[in-house]
Coordinates of C-alpha atoms in Angstrom, one line a residue:
X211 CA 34.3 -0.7 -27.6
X212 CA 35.9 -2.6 -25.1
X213 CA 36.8 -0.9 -21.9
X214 CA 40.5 -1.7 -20.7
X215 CA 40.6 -3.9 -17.1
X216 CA 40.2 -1.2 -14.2
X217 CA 41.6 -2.9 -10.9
X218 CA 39.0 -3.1 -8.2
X219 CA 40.2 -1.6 -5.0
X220 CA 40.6 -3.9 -2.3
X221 CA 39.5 -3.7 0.9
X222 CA 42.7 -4.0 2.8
X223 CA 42.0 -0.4 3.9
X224 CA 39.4 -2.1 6.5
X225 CA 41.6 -4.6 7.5
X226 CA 44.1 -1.9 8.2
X227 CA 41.5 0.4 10.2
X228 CA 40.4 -3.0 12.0
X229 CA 44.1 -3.8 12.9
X230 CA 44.4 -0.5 14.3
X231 CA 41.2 -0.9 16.3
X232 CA 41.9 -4.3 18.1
X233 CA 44.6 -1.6 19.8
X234 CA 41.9 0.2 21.4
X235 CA 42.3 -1.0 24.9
X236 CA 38.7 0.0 25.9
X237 CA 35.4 -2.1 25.4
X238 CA 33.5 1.2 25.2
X239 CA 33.3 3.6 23.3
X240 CA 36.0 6.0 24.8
X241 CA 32.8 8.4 26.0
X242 CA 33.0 9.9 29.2
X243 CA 30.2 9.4 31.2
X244 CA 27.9 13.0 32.4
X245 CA 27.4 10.3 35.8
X246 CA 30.7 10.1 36.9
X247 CA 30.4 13.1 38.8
X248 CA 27.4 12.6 40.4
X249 CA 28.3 9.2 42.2
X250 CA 27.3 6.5 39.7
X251 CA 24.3 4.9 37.6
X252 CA 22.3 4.3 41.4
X253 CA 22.0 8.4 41.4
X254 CA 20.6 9.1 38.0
X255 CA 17.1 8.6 38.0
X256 CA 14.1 10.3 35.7
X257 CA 11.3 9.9 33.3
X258 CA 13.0 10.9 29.4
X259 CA 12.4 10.5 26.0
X260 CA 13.8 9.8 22.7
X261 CA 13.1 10.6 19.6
X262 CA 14.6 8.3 17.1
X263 CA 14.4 8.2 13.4
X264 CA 16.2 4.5 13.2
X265 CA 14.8 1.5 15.0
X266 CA 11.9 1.9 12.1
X267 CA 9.4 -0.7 11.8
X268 CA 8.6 -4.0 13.8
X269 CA 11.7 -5.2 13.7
X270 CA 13.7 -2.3 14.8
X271 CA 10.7 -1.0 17.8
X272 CA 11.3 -4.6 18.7
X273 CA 15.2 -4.4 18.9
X274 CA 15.3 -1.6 20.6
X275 CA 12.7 -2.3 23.0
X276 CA 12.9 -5.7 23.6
X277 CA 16.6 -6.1 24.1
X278 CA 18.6 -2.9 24.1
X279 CA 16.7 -0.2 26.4
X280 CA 16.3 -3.8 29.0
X281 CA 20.2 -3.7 28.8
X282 CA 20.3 0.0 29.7
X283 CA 17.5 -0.7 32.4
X284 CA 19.8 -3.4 34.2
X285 CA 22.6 -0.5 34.7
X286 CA 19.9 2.6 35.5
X287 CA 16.7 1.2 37.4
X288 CA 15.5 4.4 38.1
X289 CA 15.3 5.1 34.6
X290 CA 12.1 5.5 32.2
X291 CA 12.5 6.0 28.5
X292 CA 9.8 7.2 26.4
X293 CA 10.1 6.7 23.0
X294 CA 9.0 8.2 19.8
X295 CA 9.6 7.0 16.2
X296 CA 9.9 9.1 13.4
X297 CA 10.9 9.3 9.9
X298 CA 13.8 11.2 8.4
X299 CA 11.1 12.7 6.2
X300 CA 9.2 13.9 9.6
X301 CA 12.2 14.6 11.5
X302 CA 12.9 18.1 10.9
X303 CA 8.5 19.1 11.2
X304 CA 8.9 17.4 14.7
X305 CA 12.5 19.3 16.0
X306 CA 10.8 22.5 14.9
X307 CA 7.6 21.4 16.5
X308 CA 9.1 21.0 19.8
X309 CA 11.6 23.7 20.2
X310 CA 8.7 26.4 19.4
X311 CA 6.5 24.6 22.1
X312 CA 9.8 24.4 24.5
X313 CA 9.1 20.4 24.6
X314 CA 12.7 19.2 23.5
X315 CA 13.1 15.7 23.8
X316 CA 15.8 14.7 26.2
X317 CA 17.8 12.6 23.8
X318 CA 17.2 13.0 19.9
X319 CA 18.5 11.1 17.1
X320 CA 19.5 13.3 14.0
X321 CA 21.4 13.0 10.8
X322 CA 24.5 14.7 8.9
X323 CA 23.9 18.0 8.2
X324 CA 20.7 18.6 11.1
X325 CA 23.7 19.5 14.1
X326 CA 24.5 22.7 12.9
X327 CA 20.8 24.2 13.3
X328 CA 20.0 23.1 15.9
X329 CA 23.1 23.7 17.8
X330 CA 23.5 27.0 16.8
X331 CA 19.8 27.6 18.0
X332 CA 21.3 26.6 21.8
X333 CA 19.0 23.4 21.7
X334 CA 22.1 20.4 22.1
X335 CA 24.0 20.3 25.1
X336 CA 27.9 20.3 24.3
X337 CA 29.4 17.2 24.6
X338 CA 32.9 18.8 25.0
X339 CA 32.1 20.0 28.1
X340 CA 31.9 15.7 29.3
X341 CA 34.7 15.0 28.3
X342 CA 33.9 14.3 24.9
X343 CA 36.0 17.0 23.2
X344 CA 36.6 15.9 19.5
X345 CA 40.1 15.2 19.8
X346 CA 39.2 12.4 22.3
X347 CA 36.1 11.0 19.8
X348 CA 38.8 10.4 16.6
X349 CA 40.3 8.2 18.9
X350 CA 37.7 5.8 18.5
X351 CA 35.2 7.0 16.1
X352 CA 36.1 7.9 11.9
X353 CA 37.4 11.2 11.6
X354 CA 34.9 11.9 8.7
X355 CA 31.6 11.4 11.2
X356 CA 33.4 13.0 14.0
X357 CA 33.9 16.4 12.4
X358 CA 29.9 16.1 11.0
X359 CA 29.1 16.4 14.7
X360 CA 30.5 19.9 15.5
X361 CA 29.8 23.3 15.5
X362 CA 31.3 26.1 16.2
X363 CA 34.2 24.7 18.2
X364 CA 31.5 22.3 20.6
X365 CA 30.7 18.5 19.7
X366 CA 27.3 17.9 19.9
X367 CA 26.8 14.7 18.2
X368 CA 27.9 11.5 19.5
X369 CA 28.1 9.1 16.1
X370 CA 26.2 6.1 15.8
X371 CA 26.4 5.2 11.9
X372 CA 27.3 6.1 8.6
X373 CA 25.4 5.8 5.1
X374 CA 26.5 6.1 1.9
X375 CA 25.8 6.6 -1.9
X376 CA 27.7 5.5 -4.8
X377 CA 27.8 3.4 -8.3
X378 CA 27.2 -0.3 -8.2
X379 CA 27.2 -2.1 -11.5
X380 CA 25.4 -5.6 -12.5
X381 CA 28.6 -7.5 -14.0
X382 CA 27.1 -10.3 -15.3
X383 CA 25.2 -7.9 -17.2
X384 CA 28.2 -5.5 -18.6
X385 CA 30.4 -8.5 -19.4
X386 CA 27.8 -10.3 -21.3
X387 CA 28.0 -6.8 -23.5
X388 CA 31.5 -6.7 -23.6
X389 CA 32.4 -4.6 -20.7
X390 CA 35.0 -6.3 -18.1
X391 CA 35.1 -2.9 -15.7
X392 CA 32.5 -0.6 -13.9
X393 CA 32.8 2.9 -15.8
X394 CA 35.9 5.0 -14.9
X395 CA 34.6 7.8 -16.4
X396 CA 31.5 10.2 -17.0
X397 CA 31.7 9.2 -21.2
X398 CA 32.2 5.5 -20.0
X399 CA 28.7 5.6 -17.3
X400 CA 27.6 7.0 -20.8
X401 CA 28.5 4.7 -23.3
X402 CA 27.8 2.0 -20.7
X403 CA 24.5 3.1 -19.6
X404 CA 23.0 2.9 -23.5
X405 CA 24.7 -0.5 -24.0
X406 CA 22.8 -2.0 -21.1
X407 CA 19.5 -0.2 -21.2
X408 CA 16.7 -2.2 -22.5
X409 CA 13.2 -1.5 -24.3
X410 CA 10.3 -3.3 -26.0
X411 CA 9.4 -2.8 -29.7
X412 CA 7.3 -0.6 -28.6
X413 CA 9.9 1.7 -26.9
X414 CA 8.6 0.8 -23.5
X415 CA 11.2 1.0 -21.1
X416 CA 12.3 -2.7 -19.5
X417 CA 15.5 -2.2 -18.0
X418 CA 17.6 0.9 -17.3
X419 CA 20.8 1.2 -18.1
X420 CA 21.1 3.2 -14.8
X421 CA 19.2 3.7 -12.0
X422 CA 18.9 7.4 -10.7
X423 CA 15.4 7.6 -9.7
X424 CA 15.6 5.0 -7.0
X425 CA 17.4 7.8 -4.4
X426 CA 16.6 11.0 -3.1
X427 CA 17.1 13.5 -6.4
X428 CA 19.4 15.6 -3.5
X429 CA 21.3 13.0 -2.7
X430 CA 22.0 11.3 -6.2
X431 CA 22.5 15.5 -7.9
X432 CA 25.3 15.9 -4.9
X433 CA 27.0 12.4 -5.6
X434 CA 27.4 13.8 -9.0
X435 CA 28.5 17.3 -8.0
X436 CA 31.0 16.0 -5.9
X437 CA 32.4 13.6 -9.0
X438 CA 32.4 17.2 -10.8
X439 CA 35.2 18.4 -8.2
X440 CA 32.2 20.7 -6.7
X441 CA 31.2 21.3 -3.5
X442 CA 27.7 22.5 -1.9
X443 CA 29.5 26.0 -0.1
X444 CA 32.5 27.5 -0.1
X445 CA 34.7 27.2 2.0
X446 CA 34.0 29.1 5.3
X447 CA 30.4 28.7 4.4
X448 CA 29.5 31.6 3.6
X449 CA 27.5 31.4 -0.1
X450 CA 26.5 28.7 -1.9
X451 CA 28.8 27.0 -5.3
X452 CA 26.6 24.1 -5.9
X453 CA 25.2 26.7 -9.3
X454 CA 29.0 26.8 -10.3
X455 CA 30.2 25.3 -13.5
X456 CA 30.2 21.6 -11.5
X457 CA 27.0 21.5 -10.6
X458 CA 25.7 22.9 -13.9
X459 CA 27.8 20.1 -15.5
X460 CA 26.6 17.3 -13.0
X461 CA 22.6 18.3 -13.4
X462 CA 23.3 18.5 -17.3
X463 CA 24.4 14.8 -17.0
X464 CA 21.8 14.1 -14.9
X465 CA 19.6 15.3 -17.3
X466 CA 20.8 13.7 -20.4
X467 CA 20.6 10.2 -18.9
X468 CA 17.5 10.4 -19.2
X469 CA 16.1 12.7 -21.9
X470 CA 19.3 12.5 -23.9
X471 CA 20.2 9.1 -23.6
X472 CA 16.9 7.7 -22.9
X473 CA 19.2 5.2 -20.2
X474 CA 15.7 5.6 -17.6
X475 CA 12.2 6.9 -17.5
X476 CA 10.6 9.5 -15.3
X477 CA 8.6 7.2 -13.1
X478 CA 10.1 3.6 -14.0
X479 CA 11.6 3.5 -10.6
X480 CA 11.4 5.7 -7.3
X481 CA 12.8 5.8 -3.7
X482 CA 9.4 4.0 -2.3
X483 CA 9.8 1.1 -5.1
X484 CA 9.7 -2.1 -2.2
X485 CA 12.7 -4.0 -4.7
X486 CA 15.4 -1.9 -5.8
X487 CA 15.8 -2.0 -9.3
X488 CA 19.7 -3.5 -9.4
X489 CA 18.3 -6.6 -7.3
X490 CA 15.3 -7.8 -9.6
X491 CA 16.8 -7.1 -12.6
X492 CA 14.8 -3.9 -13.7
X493 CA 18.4 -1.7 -13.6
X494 CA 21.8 -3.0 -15.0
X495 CA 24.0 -0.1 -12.9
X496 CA 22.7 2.9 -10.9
X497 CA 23.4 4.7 -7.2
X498 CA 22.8 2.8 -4.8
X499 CA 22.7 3.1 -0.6
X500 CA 24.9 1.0 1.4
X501 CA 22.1 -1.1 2.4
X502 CA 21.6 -3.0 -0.3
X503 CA 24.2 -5.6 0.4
X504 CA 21.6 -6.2 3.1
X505 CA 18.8 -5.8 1.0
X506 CA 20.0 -8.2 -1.0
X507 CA 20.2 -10.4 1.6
X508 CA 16.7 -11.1 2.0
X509 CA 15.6 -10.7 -1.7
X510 CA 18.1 -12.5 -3.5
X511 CA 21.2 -13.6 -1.9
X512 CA 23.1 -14.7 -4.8
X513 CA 22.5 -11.6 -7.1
X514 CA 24.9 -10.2 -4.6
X515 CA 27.6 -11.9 -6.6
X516 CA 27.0 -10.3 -9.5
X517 CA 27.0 -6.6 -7.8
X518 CA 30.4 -4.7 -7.7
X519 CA 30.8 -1.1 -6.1
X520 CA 31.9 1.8 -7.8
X521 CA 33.3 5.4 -6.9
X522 CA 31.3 7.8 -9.7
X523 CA 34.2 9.3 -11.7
X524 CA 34.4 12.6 -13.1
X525 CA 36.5 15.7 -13.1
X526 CA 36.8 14.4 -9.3
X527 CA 35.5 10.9 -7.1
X528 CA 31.9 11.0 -5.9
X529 CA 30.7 9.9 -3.3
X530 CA 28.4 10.8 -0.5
X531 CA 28.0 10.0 3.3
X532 CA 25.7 10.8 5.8
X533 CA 24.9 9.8 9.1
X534 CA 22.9 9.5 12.4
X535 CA 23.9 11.2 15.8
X536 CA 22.6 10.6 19.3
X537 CA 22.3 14.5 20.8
X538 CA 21.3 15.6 24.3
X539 CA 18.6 18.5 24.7
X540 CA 20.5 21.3 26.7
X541 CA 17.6 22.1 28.5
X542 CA 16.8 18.3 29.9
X543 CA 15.4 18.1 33.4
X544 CA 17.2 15.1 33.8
X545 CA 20.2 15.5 32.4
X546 CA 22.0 13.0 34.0
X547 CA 19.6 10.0 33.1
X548 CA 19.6 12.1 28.9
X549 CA 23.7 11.5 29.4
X550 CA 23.3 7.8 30.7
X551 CA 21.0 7.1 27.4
X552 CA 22.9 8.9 24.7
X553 CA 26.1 7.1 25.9
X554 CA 24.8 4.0 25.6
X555 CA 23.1 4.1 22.1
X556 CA 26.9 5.0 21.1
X557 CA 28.3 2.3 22.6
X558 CA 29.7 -0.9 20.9
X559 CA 26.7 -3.4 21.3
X560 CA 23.9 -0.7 20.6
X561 CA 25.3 0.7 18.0
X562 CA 26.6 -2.8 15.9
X563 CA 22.7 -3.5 16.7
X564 CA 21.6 -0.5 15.3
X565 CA 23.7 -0.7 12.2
X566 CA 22.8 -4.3 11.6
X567 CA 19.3 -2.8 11.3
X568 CA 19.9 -0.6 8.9
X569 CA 22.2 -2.5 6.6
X570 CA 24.6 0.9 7.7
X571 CA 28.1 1.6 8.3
X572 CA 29.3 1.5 11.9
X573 CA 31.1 4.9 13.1
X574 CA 33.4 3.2 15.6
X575 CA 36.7 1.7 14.4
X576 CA 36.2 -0.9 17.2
X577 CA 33.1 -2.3 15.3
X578 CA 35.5 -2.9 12.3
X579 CA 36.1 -6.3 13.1
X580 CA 32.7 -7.4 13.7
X581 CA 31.5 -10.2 11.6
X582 CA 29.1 -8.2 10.5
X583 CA 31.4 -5.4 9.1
X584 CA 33.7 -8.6 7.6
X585 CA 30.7 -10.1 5.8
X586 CA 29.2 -7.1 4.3
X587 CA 30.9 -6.0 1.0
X588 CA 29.3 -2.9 0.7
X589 CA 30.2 -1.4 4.0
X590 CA 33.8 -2.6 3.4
X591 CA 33.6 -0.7 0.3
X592 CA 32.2 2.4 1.9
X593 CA 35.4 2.2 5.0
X594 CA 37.7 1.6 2.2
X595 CA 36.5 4.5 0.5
X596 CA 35.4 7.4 2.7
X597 CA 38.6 9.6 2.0
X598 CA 36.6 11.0 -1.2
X599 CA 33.4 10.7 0.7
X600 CA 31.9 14.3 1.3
X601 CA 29.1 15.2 3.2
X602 CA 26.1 18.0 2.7
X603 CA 25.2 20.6 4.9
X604 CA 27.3 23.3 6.5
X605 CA 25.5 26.4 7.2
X606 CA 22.4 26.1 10.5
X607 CA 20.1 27.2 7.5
X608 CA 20.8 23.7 6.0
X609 CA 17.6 22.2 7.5
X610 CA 15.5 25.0 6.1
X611 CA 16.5 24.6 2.7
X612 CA 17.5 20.7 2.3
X613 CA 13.7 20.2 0.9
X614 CA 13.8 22.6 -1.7
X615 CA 16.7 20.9 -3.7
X616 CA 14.9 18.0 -5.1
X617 CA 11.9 20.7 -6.7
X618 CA 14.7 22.1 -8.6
X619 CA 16.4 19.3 -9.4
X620 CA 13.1 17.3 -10.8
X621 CA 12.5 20.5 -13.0
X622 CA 15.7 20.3 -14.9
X623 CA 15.3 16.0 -15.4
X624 CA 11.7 17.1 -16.8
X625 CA 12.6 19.7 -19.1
X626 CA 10.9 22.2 -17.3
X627 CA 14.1 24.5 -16.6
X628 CA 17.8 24.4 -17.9
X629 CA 19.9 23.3 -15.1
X630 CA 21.6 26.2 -14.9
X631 CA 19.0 28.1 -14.6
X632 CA 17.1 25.4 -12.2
X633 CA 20.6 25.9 -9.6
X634 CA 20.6 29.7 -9.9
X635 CA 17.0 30.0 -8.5
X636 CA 17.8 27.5 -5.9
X637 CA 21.0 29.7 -4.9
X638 CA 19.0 32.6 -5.1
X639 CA 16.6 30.8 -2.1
X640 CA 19.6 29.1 0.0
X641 CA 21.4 33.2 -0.3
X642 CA 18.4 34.3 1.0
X643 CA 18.0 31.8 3.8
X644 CA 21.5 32.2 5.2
X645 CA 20.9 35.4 5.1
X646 CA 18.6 35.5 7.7
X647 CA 21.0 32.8 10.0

């Protein structure tokens, strides 16, 4: 079967957004600044740290480092910054770690779903209270990320990037087995999958049809959820829906790619694989982080060509977004100098910097026009498509029970539990943890 021409959104969405930007008469980041009040930068003076899951590796210690915490030094001499790198993975031991022992670093970086704990715990200072009130921040910063940083009528996030998850599809690949479109449909990521998977005589797997095993298993069963029409909560937050019929229905697919439809292999791929799958060939389509437009960059520039991003379609659109947040500990002995730093990160130049790092979408509007943004498909894509982007989290038990989706996700995919029955026991353990909020 040949699927009918689907007509690939463009990205004059970005363009639009950029337009509306280049209006913006500030060169900041529209933050007010906690030194104002104090009589300026020559005032604010302190040993801090920061703890900072992005600026990873050699490359990124050096960035930050070597040329952005000099910058800040040149406007606060008085100024020492500590810094210590973490992983997402780590993130949450190390929080926990530090509020028990009362050591809260002065400035922490955190992601989408991590303000809510910790804010409702009293541990963020309120950036409302600066100045930065959230009506002032979707002035400059996407609405989407904005609202990620509140809690309970405070802001205590100032937004420093986006990331996303969504289809991308090989289309040399598809068209050279008749297929002129990315699925539009569950039945066509189906059909299409089985086309363009791959084995040996031997039944050894050599190239998925798609790729779900090269993301977090959370990440990838929410993307689907979300193209159900499903949501994690309900609406006020108050008991998980994520067991409803969408989620059943979005783990049953899940499932079926790979036992069903044989499209991948437990094991053939995995989040610490050092190529992604869609970029050496070993995957035809699959879910994919914004980051691998800059991925490919540096593994093979002109497979990029060939890659074309996709909202997953189902009873809904899926796609997800999270993000990183500069915070401020509320209990900061120089909270002054913690201010100074957290501003900065969120400005323009550290944050572009930042996001050229990570390959990651930019959460000021300003930053829209940036060659960077303009040359990387895959963050247009995600800017033109954020308005059926949804997020995870919700409740401040979030962080307690983020690592105990992917167990119960994994057990359905091996055939160890019917999804249904995988997602009630996981409700069962989120019910019981919100419980005790």
């Amino acid at each position: 079967m040949i699927i009918k021409s689907q007509s690939r959104r463009r990205f004059t969405g970005v363009a639009a957004l950029a337009a509306v930007a280049l209006g913006i008469t500030a060169c900041s980041s529209g933050t007010s600044s906690g030194t104002d009040a104090e009589g300026g930068s020559d005032d604010v003076s302190g040993d801090i740290t920061l703890l900072t899951p992005i600026f990873e590796g050699t490359d990124g210690q050096q960035l930050l480092e070597d040329e952005l915490l000099p910058q800040f030094y040149e406007d606060y001499p008085d100024v020492t910054v500590s810094v210590d790198y973490t992983t997402y993975g780590n993130l949450n031991e190390k929080l926990t770690t530090a509020a028990v022992s009362g050591a809260v670093p002065d400035v922490m970086m955190m992601g989408v779903g991590w303000i809510e704990g910790f804010a409702d715990r009293g541990l963020l200072a309120d950036q409302s209270e600066l100045g930065n009130t959230e009506e002032k921040l979707l002035e400059t910063y996407t609405p989407a990320i904005v609202d990620a940083g509140t809690w309970d009528g405070g802001v205590y996030g100032m937004p420093i990037m986006l990331d996303t998850r969504y289809g991308v599809a090989n289309m040399e690949l598809l068209e050279e087995a008749g297929y002129d479109a990315p699925p539009s449909s569950w039945d066509e990521l189906v059909e299409i999958s089985e086309a363009l998977t791959v084995r040996a005589d031997d039944g050894t797997l050599e190239r998925a049809g798609f790729d779900l095993l090269s993301n977090d298993p959370r990440q990838v069963f929410e993307t689907f959820l979300f193209s159900a029409g499903g949501d994690l909560f309900n609406e006020d937050v108050t008991e998980p829906t994520f067991n409803g019929p969408e989620g059943v229905s979005a783990l049953q697919l899940m499932t079926d790619l790979i036992n069903e439809h044989e499209v991948e292999d437990i094991g053939f791929s995995s989040p610490d694989a050092a190529v992604n799958p869609l970029l050496n060939g070993r995957a035809a389509m699959g879910l994919a982080h914004n980051n691998l437009w800059t991925q490919g960059l540096e593994a093979d520039p002109e497979m990029l060509e060939n890659l074309e991003p996709f909202v997953i379609q189902g009873e809904g659109e899926g796609m997800f977004f999270g993000g990183t947040f500069a915070t401020r500990s509320a209990t900061s002995q120089h909270p002054e100098a913690a201010q100074a730093l957290l501003e900065f990160l969120a400005s323009p130049g550290p944050a572009l910097a930042a996001n050229e790092q990570r390959g990651n979408v930019p959460a000021l509007t300003e930053l829209l026009d940036s060659d960077y943004v303009q040359s990387n498909r895959f963050v247009q894509f995600s800017m033109e498509n954020l308005d059926v982007a949804k997020r995870e989290g919700g409740p401040p038990s979030w962080l307690e029970v983020r690592g105990d989706f992917a167990p119960a996700i994994e057990s359905a995919l091996l055939g160890q539990a019917e999804p249904q029955a995988a997602l009630d026991d996981l409700a069962a353990l989120v019910d019981e943890a919100m419980a005790r909020q």
